[in-house]
Short mmCIF file of C-alpha atoms in Angstrom, two decimals:
data_model
loop_
_atom_site.label_atom_id
_atom_site.label_comp_id
_atom_site.label_asym_id
_atom_site.label_seq_id
_atom_site.Cartn_x
_atom_site.Cartn_y
_atom_site.Cartn_z
CA MET J 1 153.50 125.89 141.29
CA LYS J 2 151.85 122.49 141.15
CA HIS J 3 148.48 123.89 142.24
CA LEU J 4 148.61 126.40 139.33
CA LEU J 5 149.04 123.74 136.66
CA ARG J 6 145.32 123.09 136.25
CA PRO J 7 144.15 126.73 135.92
CA ILE J 8 147.07 127.55 133.63
CA THR J 9 146.19 124.60 131.38
CA ALA J 10 142.50 125.55 131.35
CA ALA J 11 143.35 129.17 130.56
CA ALA J 12 145.62 128.14 127.68
CA LEU J 13 142.81 126.04 126.22
CA ALA J 14 140.30 128.89 126.52
CA ILE J 15 142.73 131.38 124.96
CA GLY J 16 143.31 129.07 122.01
CA GLY J 17 139.58 128.76 121.50
CA LEU J 18 139.00 132.51 121.66
CA LEU J 19 141.78 133.16 119.14
CA HIS J 20 140.16 130.69 116.73
CA LEU J 21 137.02 132.81 116.99
CA VAL J 22 139.07 135.93 116.24
CA LEU J 23 140.28 134.27 113.04
CA TYR J 24 136.77 133.15 112.16
CA PHE J 25 134.87 136.39 112.78
CA GLY J 26 137.60 138.98 112.27
CA GLU J 27 140.09 137.60 109.77
CA GLY J 28 137.92 136.12 107.01
CA TYR J 29 138.08 132.43 107.88
CA ASP J 30 134.28 132.24 107.88
CA GLY J 31 134.45 132.58 104.11
CA ILE J 32 136.60 129.52 103.39
CA ASP J 33 134.87 127.39 100.72
CA GLU J 34 135.61 124.13 102.48
CA ILE J 35 132.72 124.29 104.95
CA ALA J 36 134.18 121.52 107.12
CA VAL J 37 137.24 123.70 107.65
CA SER J 38 135.47 127.03 108.21
CA ALA J 39 132.93 125.43 110.58
CA GLY J 40 135.81 123.85 112.45
CA PHE J 41 136.89 127.22 113.87
CA PRO J 42 133.76 127.94 115.95
CA ALA J 43 133.40 124.24 116.74
CA GLN J 44 136.97 124.14 118.05
CA ALA J 45 136.28 127.21 120.18
CA ILE J 46 133.16 125.64 121.71
CA VAL J 47 134.85 122.32 122.42
CA THR J 48 137.99 123.85 123.94
CA THR J 49 135.92 126.13 126.15
CA LEU J 50 133.82 123.25 127.41
CA VAL J 51 136.91 121.15 128.09
CA ALA J 52 138.63 124.08 129.83
CA VAL J 53 135.69 124.45 132.21
CA ALA J 54 135.51 120.67 132.74
CA LEU J 55 139.20 120.69 133.60
CA LEU J 56 138.52 123.12 136.45
CA VAL J 57 135.42 121.46 137.86
CA ASP J 58 136.20 117.78 137.23
CA ARG J 59 139.57 116.92 138.76
CA THR J 60 139.69 113.32 137.52
CA ARG J 61 142.10 112.01 134.97
CA ARG J 62 139.43 111.95 132.26
CA SER J 63 139.28 115.74 132.02
CA ALA J 64 143.05 115.95 131.70
CA ILE J 65 143.02 113.33 128.94
CA ALA J 66 140.23 115.20 127.13
CA ALA J 67 142.26 118.42 127.31
CA ALA J 68 145.33 116.66 125.88
CA VAL J 69 143.29 115.22 123.01
CA VAL J 70 141.73 118.59 122.13
CA ALA J 71 145.01 120.53 122.26
CA GLY J 72 146.93 117.79 120.45
CA GLY J 73 144.25 117.46 117.79
CA SER J 74 144.35 121.19 117.08
CA LEU J 75 148.13 121.10 116.70
CA VAL J 76 147.84 118.15 114.31
CA ALA J 77 145.25 120.05 112.24
CA PHE J 78 147.64 123.02 112.05
CA ALA J 79 150.48 120.76 110.89
CA LEU J 80 148.29 119.20 108.19
CA SER J 81 147.15 122.58 106.89
CA ARG J 82 150.80 123.57 106.42
CA THR J 83 151.93 120.30 104.78
CA VAL J 84 149.58 117.97 102.90
CA GLY J 85 146.49 120.15 103.29
CA LEU J 86 143.46 119.83 105.53
CA LEU J 87 140.32 118.76 103.66
CA GLY J 88 141.49 120.68 100.62
CA PHE J 89 142.58 123.79 102.53
CA GLU J 90 146.25 124.78 102.59
CA GLU J 91 148.25 127.55 104.26
CA SER J 92 151.87 128.41 104.72
CA GLY J 93 153.83 130.30 107.35
CA LEU J 94 152.45 131.80 110.54
CA ASP J 95 149.96 134.30 109.14
CA PRO J 96 147.71 135.84 110.34
CA SER J 97 149.99 137.26 113.01
CA PRO J 98 149.96 137.55 115.98
CA GLU J 99 146.96 135.22 116.29
CA THR J 100 148.54 132.14 114.74
CA PRO J 101 151.78 132.17 116.82
CA LEU J 102 149.72 132.82 119.97
CA ILE J 103 147.42 129.90 119.18
CA LEU J 104 150.39 127.58 118.75
CA LEU J 105 151.91 128.77 122.04
CA ALA J 106 148.62 128.42 123.94
CA GLU J 107 147.92 124.94 122.57
CA ALA J 108 151.47 123.74 123.26
CA ILE J 109 151.15 124.93 126.86
CA ALA J 110 147.73 123.28 127.12
CA LEU J 111 149.01 119.98 125.73
CA LEU J 112 152.03 119.84 128.04
CA GLY J 113 149.93 120.87 131.03
CA ALA J 114 147.22 118.32 130.27
CA LEU J 115 149.74 115.49 129.89
CA ALA J 116 151.34 116.45 133.21
CA LEU J 117 147.93 116.50 134.91
CA ALA J 118 146.99 113.14 133.45
CA ALA J 119 150.25 111.64 134.72
CA GLN J 120 149.85 112.94 138.28
CA THR J 121 146.08 112.54 138.73
CA HIS J 122 144.87 109.37 140.40
CA ASP J 123 141.46 110.46 141.68
CA GLN J 124 138.91 108.44 139.72
CA GLU J 125 135.82 109.21 141.78
CA ARG J 126 132.58 109.56 139.87
CA THR J 127 130.84 112.91 139.48
CA GLU J 128 127.28 113.04 140.81
CA PRO J 129 124.61 113.61 138.11
CA ALA J 130 123.40 116.85 139.71
CA GLN J 131 126.94 118.19 139.85
CA LEU J 132 127.53 117.18 136.23
CA VAL J 133 124.42 119.13 135.14
CA ARG J 134 125.64 122.22 136.97
CA GLU J 135 129.09 121.87 135.39
CA LEU J 136 127.67 121.54 131.88
CA ALA J 137 125.35 124.52 132.42
CA GLY J 138 128.23 126.65 133.62
CA ALA J 139 130.38 125.51 130.71
CA GLY J 140 127.61 126.44 128.28
CA VAL J 141 127.38 129.95 129.71
CA VAL J 142 131.15 130.41 129.48
CA ALA J 143 131.13 129.12 125.89
CA ALA J 144 128.39 131.58 124.93
CA VAL J 145 130.36 134.48 126.45
CA VAL J 146 133.53 133.46 124.61
CA ILE J 147 131.68 133.17 121.30
CA ALA J 148 130.00 136.55 121.76
CA GLY J 149 133.36 138.11 122.59
CA GLY J 150 134.96 136.62 119.50
CA ALA J 151 132.13 137.90 117.28
CA LEU J 152 132.83 141.46 118.39
CA ILE J 153 136.55 141.28 117.61
CA GLY J 154 137.99 142.31 114.28
CA ASP J 155 138.05 145.45 112.21
CA ASP J 156 137.29 146.29 108.61
CA ALA J 157 139.90 147.28 106.11
CA GLU J 158 140.38 150.97 105.41
CA PRO J 159 139.09 152.16 102.01
CA VAL J 160 141.75 151.92 99.30
CA GLU J 161 142.24 154.57 96.62
CA VAL J 162 142.44 153.08 93.14
CA ALA J 163 143.28 154.51 89.75
CA ALA J 164 140.41 155.95 87.73
CA GLY J 165 138.85 153.30 85.53
CA ALA J 166 140.52 150.42 87.32
CA GLN J 167 138.52 147.30 88.04
CA VAL J 168 138.54 146.46 91.75
CA VAL J 169 138.58 142.81 92.81
CA ASP J 170 138.20 142.19 96.52
CA ILE J 171 140.14 139.34 98.07
CA GLU J 172 137.61 138.37 100.71
CA GLY J 173 136.59 135.19 102.45
CA PHE J 174 139.70 133.48 101.03
CA ALA J 175 138.56 134.05 97.44
CA PHE J 176 139.42 136.31 94.50
CA GLY J 177 136.03 137.90 93.83
CA ASN J 178 133.74 135.26 92.37
CA GLY J 179 136.64 133.24 90.95
CA THR J 180 136.42 134.52 87.37
CA ILE J 181 137.62 138.01 86.54
CA GLU J 182 136.82 139.44 83.12
CA ALA J 183 138.97 142.21 81.68
CA THR J 184 139.96 143.82 78.38
CA VAL J 185 143.44 144.35 76.99
CA GLY J 186 145.09 147.34 78.63
CA GLU J 187 142.74 147.33 81.62
CA THR J 188 144.13 147.67 85.15
CA ILE J 189 142.84 145.32 87.82
CA THR J 190 143.30 146.38 91.43
CA PHE J 191 143.23 143.52 93.93
CA VAL J 192 142.42 144.63 97.48
CA ASN J 193 142.84 142.29 100.43
CA GLN J 194 139.81 142.61 102.71
CA ASP J 195 140.73 139.60 104.87
CA GLY J 196 142.72 139.77 108.06
CA ALA J 197 144.85 136.92 106.74
CA ALA J 198 147.69 137.83 104.39
CA HIS J 199 147.28 136.85 100.74
CA THR J 200 149.20 137.11 97.47
CA VAL J 201 148.22 137.42 93.81
CA ASP J 202 150.58 135.19 91.83
CA ALA J 203 150.43 133.94 88.25
CA THR J 204 150.77 130.20 87.93
CA ASP J 205 153.23 130.73 85.06
CA GLY J 206 155.41 132.94 87.28
CA SER J 207 154.92 136.08 85.16
CA PHE J 208 153.96 138.22 88.18
CA ALA J 209 153.75 138.02 91.95
CA SER J 210 152.35 140.60 94.33
CA GLY J 211 154.23 139.59 97.45
CA SER J 212 152.49 139.32 100.80
CA MET J 213 149.45 141.60 101.15
CA ALA J 214 148.10 142.44 104.60
CA ARG J 215 144.54 143.63 105.24
CA GLY J 216 143.87 146.76 103.18
CA ASP J 217 146.87 146.32 100.87
CA ALA J 218 146.30 146.65 97.12
CA TYR J 219 148.05 145.19 94.07
CA GLU J 220 147.60 146.63 90.58
CA LEU J 221 147.86 144.42 87.53
CA THR J 222 147.59 145.71 83.95
CA VAL J 223 146.73 142.99 81.44
CA ASP J 224 148.26 143.45 78.00
CA ALA J 225 147.27 140.36 75.98
CA THR J 226 144.18 138.29 75.34
CA GLY J 227 143.81 134.87 76.94
CA THR J 228 143.25 133.32 80.32
CA ILE J 229 145.60 134.01 83.22
CA GLU J 230 145.51 131.59 86.10
CA ILE J 231 146.25 133.10 89.51
CA PHE J 232 146.61 131.72 93.01
CA CYS J 233 147.62 132.73 96.54
CA ALA J 234 151.11 131.55 97.46
CA ILE J 235 150.15 131.58 101.16
CA HIS J 236 146.90 129.68 100.62
CA PRO J 237 147.45 127.58 97.45
CA SER J 238 143.85 126.35 97.49
CA MET J 239 142.79 129.91 96.53
CA VAL J 240 142.69 130.06 92.73
CA ALA J 241 140.96 132.16 90.07
CA ASN J 242 141.06 132.94 86.36
CA ILE J 243 141.49 136.29 84.64
CA VAL J 244 139.80 136.13 81.23
CA VAL J 245 141.21 138.87 78.98
CA SER J 246 139.43 139.78 75.74
#
């Protein structure tokens, strides 16, 4: 079993990176307003893939430590996004599923495996420059394949039937339309979730709540008084918008 620890750890890292690409390309995370957060998904995939390859070709302690840092850092970022927020971005729960639970499992396995490898590895020999170039080139090819695979994953939401005359607002890229929804008294607004991540449509004053909406789900809201209604997503509190009723 000991000789399987390294490939298992590397595989867990690579799987975590690929799943981040699935979220980015297939579940709407590329549309997050906080660019540092949205760009972090492909960046994380590239880094974890490079480190996974390095873990296989460079059997010194440094690769194991790098793997532990990458896996641990990703788990810390997840914890921050579910507690105090990560650069203004907040989430709750384990949506989207099954990607999020699988990412947590893969990164936990990678972290534990990397720590075990770091503790038992004593070989500190230097890697020859030519070998290092070959390793980096191979890692780059693997990273490109993983990114291309992630870009091809994901499906579009099925068309949703809405009531005649209803205004349709797409929840897409972690946003409610353009952020300002104009309506008239008595008008019905149909919110349709186009993201792979689950969202809600909740009033900040608690007057209505859609409940969790998966990709393709719709929520109809009929506005009956003039004024401005503030809405947000209970799963992603950083998602907010205003409904201006005249």
